[in-house]
Short mmCIF file of C-alpha atoms in Angstrom, two decimals:
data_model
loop_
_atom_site.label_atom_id
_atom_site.label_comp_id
_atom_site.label_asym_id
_atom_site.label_seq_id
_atom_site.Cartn_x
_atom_site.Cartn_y
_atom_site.Cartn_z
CA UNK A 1 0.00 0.00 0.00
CA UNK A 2 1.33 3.36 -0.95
CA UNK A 3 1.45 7.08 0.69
CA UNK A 4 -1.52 7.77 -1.65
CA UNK A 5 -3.84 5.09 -0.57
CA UNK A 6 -2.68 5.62 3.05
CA UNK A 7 -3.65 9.45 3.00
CA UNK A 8 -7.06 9.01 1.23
CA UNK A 9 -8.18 6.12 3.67
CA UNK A 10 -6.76 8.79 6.61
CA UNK A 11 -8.82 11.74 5.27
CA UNK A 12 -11.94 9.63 4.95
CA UNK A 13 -11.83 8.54 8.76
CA UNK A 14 -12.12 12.29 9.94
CA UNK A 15 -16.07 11.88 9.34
CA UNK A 16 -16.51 8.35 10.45
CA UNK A 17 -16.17 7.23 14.37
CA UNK A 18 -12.81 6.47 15.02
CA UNK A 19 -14.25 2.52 14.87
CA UNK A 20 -14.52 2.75 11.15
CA UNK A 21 -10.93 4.76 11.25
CA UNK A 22 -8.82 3.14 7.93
CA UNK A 23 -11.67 -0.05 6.99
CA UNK A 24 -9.32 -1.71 4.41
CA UNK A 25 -6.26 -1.50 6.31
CA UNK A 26 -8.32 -2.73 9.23
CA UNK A 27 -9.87 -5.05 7.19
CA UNK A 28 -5.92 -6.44 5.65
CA UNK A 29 -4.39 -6.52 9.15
CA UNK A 30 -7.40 -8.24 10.76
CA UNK A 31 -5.85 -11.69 11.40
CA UNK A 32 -2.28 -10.04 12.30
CA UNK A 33 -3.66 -7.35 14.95
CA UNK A 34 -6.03 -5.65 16.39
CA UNK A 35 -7.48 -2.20 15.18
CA UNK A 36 -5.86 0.93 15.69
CA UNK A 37 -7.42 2.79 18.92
CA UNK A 38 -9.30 0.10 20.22
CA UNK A 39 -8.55 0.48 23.47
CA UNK A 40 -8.66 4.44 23.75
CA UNK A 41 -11.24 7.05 22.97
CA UNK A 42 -11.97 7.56 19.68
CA UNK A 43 -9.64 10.70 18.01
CA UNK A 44 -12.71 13.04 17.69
CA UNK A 45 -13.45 12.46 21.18
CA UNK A 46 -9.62 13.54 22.05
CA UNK A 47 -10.07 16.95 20.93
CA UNK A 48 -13.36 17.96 22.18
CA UNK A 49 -13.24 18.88 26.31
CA UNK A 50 -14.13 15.96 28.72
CA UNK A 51 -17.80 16.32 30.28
CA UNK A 52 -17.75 15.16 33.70
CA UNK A 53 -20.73 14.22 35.68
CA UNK A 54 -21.92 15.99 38.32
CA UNK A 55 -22.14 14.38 41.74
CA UNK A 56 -24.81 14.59 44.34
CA UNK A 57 -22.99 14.14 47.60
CA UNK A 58 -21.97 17.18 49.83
CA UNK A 59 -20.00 19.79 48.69
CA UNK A 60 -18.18 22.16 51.18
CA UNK A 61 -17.60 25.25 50.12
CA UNK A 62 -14.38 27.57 51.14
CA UNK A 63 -17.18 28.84 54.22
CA UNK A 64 -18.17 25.70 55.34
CA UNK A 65 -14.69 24.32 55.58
CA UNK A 66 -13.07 27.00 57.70
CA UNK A 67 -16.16 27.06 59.84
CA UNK A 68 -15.36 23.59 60.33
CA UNK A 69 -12.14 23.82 61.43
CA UNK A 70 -13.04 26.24 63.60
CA UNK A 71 -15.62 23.68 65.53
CA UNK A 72 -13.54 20.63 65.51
CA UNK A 73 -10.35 21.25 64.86
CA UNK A 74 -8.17 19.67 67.74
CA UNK A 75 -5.66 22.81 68.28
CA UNK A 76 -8.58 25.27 68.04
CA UNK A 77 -10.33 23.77 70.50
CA UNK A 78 -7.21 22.79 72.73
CA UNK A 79 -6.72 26.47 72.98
CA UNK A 80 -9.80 27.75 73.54
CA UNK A 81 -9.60 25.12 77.05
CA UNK A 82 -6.31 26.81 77.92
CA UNK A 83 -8.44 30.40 77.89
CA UNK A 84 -10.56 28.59 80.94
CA UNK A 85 -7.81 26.93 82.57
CA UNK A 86 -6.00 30.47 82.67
CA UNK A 87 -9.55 32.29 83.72
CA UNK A 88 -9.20 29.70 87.00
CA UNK A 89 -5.84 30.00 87.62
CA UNK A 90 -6.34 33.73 87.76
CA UNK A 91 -9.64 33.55 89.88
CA UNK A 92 -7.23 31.74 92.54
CA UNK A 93 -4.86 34.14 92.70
CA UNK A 94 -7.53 37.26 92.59
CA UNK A 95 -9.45 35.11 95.96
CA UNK A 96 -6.36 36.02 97.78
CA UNK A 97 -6.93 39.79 98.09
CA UNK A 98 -10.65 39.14 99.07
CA UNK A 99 -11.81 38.17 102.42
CA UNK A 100 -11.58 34.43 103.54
CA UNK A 101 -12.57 32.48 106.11
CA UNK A 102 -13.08 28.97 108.06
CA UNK A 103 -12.96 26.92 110.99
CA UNK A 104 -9.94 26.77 113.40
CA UNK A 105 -9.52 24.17 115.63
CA UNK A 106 -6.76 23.31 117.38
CA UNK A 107 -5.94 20.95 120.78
CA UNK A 108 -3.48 19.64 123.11
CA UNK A 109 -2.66 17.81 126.36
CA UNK A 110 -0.04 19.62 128.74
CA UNK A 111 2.52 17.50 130.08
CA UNK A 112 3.23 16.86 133.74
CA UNK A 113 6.34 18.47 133.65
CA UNK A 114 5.16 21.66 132.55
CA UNK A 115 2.17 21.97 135.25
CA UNK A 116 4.82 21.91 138.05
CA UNK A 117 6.12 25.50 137.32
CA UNK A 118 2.38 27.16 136.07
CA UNK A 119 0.88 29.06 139.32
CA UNK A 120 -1.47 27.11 141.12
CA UNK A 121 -4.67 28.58 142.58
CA UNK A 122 -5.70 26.32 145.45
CA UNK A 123 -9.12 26.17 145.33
CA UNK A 124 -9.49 25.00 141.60
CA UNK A 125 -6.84 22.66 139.81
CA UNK A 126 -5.59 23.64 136.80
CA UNK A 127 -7.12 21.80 133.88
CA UNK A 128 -4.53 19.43 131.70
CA UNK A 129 -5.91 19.87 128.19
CA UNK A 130 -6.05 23.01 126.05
CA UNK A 131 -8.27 23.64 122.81
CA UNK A 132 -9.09 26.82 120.39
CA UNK A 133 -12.13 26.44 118.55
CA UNK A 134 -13.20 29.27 116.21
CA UNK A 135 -14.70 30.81 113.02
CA UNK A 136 -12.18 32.62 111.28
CA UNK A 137 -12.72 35.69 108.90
CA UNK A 138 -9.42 37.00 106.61
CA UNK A 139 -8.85 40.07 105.32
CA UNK A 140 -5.93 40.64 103.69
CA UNK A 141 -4.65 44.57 104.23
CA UNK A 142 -0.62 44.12 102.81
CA UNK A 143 0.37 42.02 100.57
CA UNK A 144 2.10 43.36 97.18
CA UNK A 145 3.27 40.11 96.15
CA UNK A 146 -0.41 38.73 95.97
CA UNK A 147 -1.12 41.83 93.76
CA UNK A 148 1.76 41.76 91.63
CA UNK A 149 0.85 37.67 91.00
CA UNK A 150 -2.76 38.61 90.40
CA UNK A 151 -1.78 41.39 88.14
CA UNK A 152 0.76 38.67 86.56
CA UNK A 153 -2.20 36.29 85.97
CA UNK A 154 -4.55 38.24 84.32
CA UNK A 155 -1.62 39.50 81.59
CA UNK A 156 -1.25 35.81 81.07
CA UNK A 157 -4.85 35.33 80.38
CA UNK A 158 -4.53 38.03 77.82
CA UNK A 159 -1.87 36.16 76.74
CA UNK A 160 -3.89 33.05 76.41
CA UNK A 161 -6.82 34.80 74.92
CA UNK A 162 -3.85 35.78 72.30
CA UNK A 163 -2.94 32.42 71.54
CA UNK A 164 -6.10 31.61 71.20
CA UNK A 165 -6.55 33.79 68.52
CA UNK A 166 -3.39 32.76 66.78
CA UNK A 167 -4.28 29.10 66.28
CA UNK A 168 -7.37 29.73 65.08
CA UNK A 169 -5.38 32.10 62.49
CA UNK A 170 -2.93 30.34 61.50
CA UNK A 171 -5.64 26.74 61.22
CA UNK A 172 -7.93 29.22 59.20
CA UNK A 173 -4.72 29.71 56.79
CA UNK A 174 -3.99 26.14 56.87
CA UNK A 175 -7.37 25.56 55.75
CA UNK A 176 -7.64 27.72 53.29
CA UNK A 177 -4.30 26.64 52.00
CA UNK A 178 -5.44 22.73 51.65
CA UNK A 179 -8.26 23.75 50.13
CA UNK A 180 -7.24 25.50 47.73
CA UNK A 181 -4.32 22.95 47.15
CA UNK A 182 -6.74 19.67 47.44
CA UNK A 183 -9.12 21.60 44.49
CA UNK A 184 -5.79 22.22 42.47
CA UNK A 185 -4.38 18.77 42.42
CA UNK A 186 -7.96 17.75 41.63
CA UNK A 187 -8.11 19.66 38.28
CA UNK A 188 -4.23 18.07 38.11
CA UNK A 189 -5.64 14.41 38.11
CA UNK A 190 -8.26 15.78 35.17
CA UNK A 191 -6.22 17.14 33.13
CA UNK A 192 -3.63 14.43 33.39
CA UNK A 193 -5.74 12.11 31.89
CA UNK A 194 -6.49 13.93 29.38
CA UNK A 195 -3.57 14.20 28.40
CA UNK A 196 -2.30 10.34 29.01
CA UNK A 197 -5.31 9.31 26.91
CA UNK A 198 -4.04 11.89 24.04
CA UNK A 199 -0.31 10.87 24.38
CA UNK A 200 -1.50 6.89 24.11
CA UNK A 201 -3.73 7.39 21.01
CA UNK A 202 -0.80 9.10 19.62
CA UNK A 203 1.76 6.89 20.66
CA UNK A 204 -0.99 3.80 19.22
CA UNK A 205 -1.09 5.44 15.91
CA UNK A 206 2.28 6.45 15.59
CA UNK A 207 3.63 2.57 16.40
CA UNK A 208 1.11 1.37 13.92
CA UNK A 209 2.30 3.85 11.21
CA UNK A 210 6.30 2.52 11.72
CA UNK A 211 5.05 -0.57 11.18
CA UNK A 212 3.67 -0.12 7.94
CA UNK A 213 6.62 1.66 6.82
CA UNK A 214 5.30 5.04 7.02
CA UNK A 215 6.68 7.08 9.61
CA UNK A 216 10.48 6.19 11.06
CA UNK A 217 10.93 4.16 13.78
CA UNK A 218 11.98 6.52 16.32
CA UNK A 219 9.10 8.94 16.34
CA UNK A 220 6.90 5.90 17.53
CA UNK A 221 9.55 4.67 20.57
CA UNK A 222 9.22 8.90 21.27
CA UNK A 223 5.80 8.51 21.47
CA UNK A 224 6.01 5.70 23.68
CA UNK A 225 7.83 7.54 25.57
CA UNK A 226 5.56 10.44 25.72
CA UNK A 227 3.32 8.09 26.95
CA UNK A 228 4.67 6.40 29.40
CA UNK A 229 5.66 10.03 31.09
CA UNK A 230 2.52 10.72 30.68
CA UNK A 231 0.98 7.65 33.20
CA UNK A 232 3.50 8.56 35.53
CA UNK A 233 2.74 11.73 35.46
CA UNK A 234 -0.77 11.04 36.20
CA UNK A 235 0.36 8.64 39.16
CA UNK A 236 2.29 11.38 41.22
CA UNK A 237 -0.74 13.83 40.26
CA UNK A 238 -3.40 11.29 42.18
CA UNK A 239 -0.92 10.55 45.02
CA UNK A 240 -0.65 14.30 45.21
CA UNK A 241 -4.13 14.55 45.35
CA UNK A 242 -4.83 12.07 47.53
CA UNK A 243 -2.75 13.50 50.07
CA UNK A 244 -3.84 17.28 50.19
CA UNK A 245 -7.75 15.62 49.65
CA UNK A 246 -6.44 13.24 53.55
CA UNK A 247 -4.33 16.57 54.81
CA UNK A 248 -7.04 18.71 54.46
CA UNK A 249 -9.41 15.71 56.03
CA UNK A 250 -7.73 15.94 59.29
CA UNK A 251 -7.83 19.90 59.69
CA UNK A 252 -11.80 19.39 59.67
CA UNK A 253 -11.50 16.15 61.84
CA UNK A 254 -13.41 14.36 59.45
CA UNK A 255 -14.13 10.73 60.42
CA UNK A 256 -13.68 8.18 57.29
CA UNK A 257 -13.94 4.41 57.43
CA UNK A 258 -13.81 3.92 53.69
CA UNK A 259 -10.03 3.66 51.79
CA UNK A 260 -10.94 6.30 48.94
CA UNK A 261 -13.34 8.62 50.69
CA UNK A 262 -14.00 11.05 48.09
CA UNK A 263 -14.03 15.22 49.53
CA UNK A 264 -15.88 17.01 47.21
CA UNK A 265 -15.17 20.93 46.94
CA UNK A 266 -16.63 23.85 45.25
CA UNK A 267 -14.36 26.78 44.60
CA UNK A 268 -14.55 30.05 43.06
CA UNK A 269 -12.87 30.57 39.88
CA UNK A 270 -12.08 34.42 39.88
CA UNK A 271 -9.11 35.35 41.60
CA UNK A 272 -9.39 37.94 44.77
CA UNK A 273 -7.97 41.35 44.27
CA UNK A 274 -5.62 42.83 46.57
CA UNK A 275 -3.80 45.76 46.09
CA UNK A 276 -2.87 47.27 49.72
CA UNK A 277 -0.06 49.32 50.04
CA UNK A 278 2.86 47.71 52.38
CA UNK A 279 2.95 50.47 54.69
CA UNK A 280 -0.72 50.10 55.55
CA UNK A 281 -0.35 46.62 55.99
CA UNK A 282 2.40 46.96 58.16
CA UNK A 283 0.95 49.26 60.31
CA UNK A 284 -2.40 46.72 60.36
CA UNK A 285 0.27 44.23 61.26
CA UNK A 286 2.16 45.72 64.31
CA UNK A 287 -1.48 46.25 65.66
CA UNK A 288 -3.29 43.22 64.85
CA UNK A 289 -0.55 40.62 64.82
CA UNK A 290 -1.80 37.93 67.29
CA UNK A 291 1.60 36.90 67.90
CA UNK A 292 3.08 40.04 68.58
CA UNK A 293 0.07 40.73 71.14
CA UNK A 294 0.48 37.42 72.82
CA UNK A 295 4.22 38.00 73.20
CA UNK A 296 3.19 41.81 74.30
CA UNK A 297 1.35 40.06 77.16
CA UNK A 298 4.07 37.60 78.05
CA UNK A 299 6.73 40.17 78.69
CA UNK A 300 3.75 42.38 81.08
CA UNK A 301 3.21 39.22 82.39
CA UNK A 302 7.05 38.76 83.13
CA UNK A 303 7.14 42.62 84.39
CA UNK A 304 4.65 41.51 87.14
CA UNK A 305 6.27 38.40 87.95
CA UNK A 306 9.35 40.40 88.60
CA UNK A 307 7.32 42.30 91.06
CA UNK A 308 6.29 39.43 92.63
CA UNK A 309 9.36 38.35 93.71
CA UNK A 310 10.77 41.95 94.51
CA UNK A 311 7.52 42.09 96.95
CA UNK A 312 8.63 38.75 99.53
CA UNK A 313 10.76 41.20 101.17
CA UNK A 314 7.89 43.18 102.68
CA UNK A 315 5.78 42.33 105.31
CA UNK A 316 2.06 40.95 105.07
CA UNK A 317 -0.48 41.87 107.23
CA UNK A 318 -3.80 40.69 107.48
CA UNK A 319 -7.24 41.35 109.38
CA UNK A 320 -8.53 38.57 111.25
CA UNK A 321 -12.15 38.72 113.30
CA UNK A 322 -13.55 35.55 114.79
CA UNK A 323 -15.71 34.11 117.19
CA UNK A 324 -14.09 31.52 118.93
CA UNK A 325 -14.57 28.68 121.79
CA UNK A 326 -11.24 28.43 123.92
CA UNK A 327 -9.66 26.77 126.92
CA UNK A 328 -6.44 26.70 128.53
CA UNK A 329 -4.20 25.60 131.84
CA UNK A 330 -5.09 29.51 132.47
CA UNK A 331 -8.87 29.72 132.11
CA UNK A 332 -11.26 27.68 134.87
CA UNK A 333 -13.63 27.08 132.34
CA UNK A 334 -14.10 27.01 128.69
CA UNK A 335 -15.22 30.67 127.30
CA UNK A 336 -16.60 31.87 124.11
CA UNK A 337 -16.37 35.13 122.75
CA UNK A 338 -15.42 37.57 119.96
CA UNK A 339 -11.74 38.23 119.01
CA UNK A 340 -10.46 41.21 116.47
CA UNK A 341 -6.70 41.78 115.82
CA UNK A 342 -4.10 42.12 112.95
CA UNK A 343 -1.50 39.49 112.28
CA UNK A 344 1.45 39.70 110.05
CA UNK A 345 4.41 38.15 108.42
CA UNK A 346 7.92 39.59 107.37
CA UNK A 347 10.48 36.87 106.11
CA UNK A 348 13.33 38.77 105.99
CA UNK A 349 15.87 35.94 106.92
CA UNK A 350 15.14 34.05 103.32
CA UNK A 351 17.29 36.58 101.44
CA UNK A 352 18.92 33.96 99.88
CA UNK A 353 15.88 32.33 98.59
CA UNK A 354 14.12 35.73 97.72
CA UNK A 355 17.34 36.83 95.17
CA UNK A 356 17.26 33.12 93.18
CA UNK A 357 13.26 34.14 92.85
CA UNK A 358 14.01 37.41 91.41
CA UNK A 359 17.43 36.05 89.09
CA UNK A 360 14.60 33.73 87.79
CA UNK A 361 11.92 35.91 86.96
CA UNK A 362 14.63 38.73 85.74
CA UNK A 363 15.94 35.93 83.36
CA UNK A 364 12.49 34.74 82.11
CA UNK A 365 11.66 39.17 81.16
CA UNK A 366 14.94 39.51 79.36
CA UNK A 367 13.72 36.14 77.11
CA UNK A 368 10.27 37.83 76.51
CA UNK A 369 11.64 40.78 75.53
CA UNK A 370 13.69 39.31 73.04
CA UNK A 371 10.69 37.66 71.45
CA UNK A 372 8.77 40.61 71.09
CA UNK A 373 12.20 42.36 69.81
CA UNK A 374 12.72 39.59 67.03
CA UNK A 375 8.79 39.46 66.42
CA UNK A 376 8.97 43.29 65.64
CA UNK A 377 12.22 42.51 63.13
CA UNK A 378 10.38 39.25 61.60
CA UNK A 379 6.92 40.57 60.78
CA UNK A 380 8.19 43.52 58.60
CA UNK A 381 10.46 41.19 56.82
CA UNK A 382 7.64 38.15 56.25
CA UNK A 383 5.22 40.78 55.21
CA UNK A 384 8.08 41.97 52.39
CA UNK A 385 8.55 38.53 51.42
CA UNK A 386 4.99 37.87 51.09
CA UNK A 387 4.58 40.61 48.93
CA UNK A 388 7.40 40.26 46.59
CA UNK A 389 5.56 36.64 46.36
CA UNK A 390 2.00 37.86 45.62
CA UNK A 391 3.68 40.52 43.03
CA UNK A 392 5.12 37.52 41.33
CA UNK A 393 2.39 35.22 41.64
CA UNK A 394 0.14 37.71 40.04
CA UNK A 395 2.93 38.61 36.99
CA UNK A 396 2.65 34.75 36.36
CA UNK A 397 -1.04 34.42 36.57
CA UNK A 398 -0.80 37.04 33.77
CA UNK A 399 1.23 35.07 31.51
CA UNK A 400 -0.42 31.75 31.97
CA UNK A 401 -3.59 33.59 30.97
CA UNK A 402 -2.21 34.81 28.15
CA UNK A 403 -0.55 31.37 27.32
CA UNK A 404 -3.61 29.48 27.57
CA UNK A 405 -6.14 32.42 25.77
CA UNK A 406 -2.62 31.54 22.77
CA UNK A 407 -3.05 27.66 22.95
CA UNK A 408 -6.73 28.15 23.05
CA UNK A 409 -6.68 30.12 19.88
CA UNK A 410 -4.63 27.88 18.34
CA UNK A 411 -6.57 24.84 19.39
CA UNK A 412 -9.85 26.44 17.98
CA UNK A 413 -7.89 26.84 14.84
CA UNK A 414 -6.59 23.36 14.43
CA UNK A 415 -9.76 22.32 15.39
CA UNK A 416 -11.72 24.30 12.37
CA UNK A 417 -9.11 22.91 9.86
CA UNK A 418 -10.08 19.48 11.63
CA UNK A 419 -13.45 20.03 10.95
CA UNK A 420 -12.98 21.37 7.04
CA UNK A 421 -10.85 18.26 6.58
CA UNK A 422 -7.45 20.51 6.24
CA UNK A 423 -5.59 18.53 8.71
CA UNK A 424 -5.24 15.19 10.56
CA UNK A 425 -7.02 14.00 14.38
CA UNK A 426 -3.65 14.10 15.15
CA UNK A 427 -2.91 18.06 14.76
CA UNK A 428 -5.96 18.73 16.36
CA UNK A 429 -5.09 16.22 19.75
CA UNK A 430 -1.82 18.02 19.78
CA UNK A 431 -2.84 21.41 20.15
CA UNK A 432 -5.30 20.49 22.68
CA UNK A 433 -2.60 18.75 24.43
CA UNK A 434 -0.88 22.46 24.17
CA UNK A 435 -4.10 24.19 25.67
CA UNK A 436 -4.47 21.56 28.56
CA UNK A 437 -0.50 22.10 29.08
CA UNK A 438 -1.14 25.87 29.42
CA UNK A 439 -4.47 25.40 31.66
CA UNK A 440 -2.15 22.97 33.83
CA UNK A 441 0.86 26.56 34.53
CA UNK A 442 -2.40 28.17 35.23
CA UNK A 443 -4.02 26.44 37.58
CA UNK A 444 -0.44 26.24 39.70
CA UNK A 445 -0.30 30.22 39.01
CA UNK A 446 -3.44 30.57 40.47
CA UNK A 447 -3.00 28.16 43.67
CA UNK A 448 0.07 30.12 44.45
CA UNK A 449 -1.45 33.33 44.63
CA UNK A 450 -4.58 32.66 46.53
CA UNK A 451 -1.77 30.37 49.00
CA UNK A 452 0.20 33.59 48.96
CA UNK A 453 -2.73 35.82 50.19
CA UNK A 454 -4.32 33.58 52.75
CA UNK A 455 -0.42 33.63 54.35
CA UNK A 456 -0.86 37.69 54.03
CA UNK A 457 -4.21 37.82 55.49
CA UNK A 458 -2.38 35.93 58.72
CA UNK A 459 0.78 37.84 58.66
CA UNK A 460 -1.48 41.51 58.63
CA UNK A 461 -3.78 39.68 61.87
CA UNK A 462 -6.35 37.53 60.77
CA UNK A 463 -8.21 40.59 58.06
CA UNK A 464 -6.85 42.63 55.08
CA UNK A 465 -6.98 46.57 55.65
CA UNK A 466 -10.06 47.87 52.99
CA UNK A 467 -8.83 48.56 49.71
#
């Protein structure tokens, strides 16, 4: 069979199903091998975009996701217990400065031995067994280190509040970041199969044309080749998927008992704008940053704690009323009455003890401080960073548009000359293969720019300033 027959028998398969693609030299090769593209799509169906089918199960949008998180996530919710462990801790050490009270009781037996040298009266003996029973009422009137503690807790419940704040931040980004990574690798699976079912009807065709003579043997083990990159292409694309689809399954704390749990998403195709200058941002930042304000808090915190310690070398005094039931070697008879009076405390032999308290604390203040120093150098420089990023991310999203609105024009080109018979199936699969190429830059463009500005909208404090 000659070039002639070859081409006329090609042209007359562009309006039959790819089935009926080259009868005779289907028809001569029967007993020998199987037809051409039997086991792919048919050409015509190659060039023409893939309908999917739409499923019914739940789809969570961008919303429902972060709400999610927000629910059930593990760290959101560990922190938001550590905001009512702090609010007890500092109700304990706020009860101190209030009044407080309870019963007293306290006994003992005198010895012999001690009797012999009390004075006697000789008409009543002296009794052997002493008690003081009483209800007790507190007040404290002096004590700075119980203020400088209380004032310590409640900057560390600020703190916590803080914290608080910051893992639900940073989980929101985290979400946002899966998602938008789990919806990218999902139109990466697509169009890699596209694409492997392009590159094997190609590399089909092209190993059936060497063997007839008609194209050199090389260009068919290159499209084998093509190919084959081409399936394992699509294998890293579903493990890739598969794993941002399971990552961003366990931010939500999604329970799944089934291997291949599908995680259906819906997304918004149009790209948010942002165009905030850096110095209002920054300024947002050093405001807003949770952070910063949590490591703020921490070094107050560490100011008070300071205090704290400085304070055990003054005195305490408190109040103390109380009705009371007592008896002694010294009283005939038990007697009951009321009892008012000040008592106090000054430990001013533990100097020892009171200067490894304040080296402590002093050491712990110089630490937060350096935090909230380095915070205050690392937030202008992250928020510089994250900008070159998004300015970058947008100048590709730019050309990736451009390149795909190019391979698009070009595909609806081939595709017309297709059509009118001008050209071969194999043209037209090719620049398709060049438009879903382009669509695949895109779609990474894209994911890296929304990923950039979810990291912004953390690093300015949870909201971007109004453009």
């Amino acid at each position: 069979m000659n070039k002639n027959s070859v081409f006329l028998l090609f042209s007359c398969s562009l309006a039959f199903s790819f089935l009926s693609f080259m009868p005779g030299l289907a028809q001569q090769n029967s007993e020998q091998s199987t037809p051409v593209f039997s086991s792919v799509k048919k050409p015509i169906e190659l060039i023409y975009p893939r309908e999917y089918q739409v499923s019914t199960a739940k789809k969570w949008t961008l919303e429902e996701v972060i709400q999610r998180a927000l629910d059930a996530n593990p760290d959101v919710v560990s922190a938001r217990k550590a905001i009512e462990q702090q609010e007890g801790i500092k109700m304990q050490f706020k009860a101190k400065l209030y009044p407080h009270g309870g019963l007293v009781y306290r006994a003992q037996r005198e010895q012999s031995s001690l009797l012999m040298f009390l004075p006697t009266v000789p008409t009543y003996p002296l009794t052997r067994t002493s008690w003081l029973g009483a209800v007790q009422i507190k007040q404290t009137i002096l004590n700075i280190g119980a203020v400088k503690e209380a004032r310590q807790q409640k900057e560390l419940l600020e703190r916590a509040v803080w914290l608080s704040m910051d893992v639900a931040l940073k989980t929101v980004v985290q979400v946002k970041e899966a998602f938008y990574l789990t919806l990218f690798r999902q139109e990466v699976v697509e169009i890699r199969e596209e694409l492997t079912e392009a590159s094997h009807a190609i590399a089909e065709y092209t190993k059936k044309m060497a063997k007839e003579g008609e194209v050199p043997e090389y260009q068919a083990l290159v499209a084998q080749a093509e190919y084959s990159t081409a399936l394992g292409d699509l294998a890293q694309a579903k493990a890739a998927y598969v794993k941002s689809r399971e990552g961003l399954r366990m931010l939500l704390n999604l329970p799944s008992n089934n291997e291949n749990d599908p995680l259906y998403l819906v997304g918004q195709a149009e790209l948010p704008a942002f165009d905030v200058p850096y110095e209002e941002a920054l300024k947002v930042a050093l405001q807003k940053r949770t952070d910063l304000n949590a490591a703020l808090h921490s070094l107050s915190a560490a100011h008070a704690a300071v205090a704290a310690a400085q304070s055990s070398y003054y005195p305490t005094l408190d109040a103390v009323l109380q009705y009371e039931n007592i008896s002694n070697v010294y009283i005939l008879y038990p007697k009951w009455g009321w009892t008012a009076g000040v008592q106090g405390q000054w430990n001013f032999f533990d100097i020892m003890e009171n200067n490894g308290r304040i080296k402590t604390q002093k050491a712990l203040e110089n630490i937060a401080q350096v935090k909230v120093n380095q915070l205050k150098i690392d937030i202008p420089a992250q928020l510089r960073e994250l900008y070159q990023q998004i300015k970058k991310a947008k100048e590709a999203v730019a050309f990736q548009e451009s390149a795909v609105n190019d391979a698009e024009k070009g595909f609806n080109q081939a595709k017309k000359l297709f059509e009118g018979g001008e050209t071969s199936w194999v043209q037209a699969v090719t620049a398709r293969q060049a438009l879903l190429k382009a669509k695949l830059a895109f779609a990474e463009a894209t994911y890296n720019y929304k990923a950039a500005l979810a990291q912004l909208e953390y690093a300015v404090g949870g909201q971007l300033p109004a453009q």
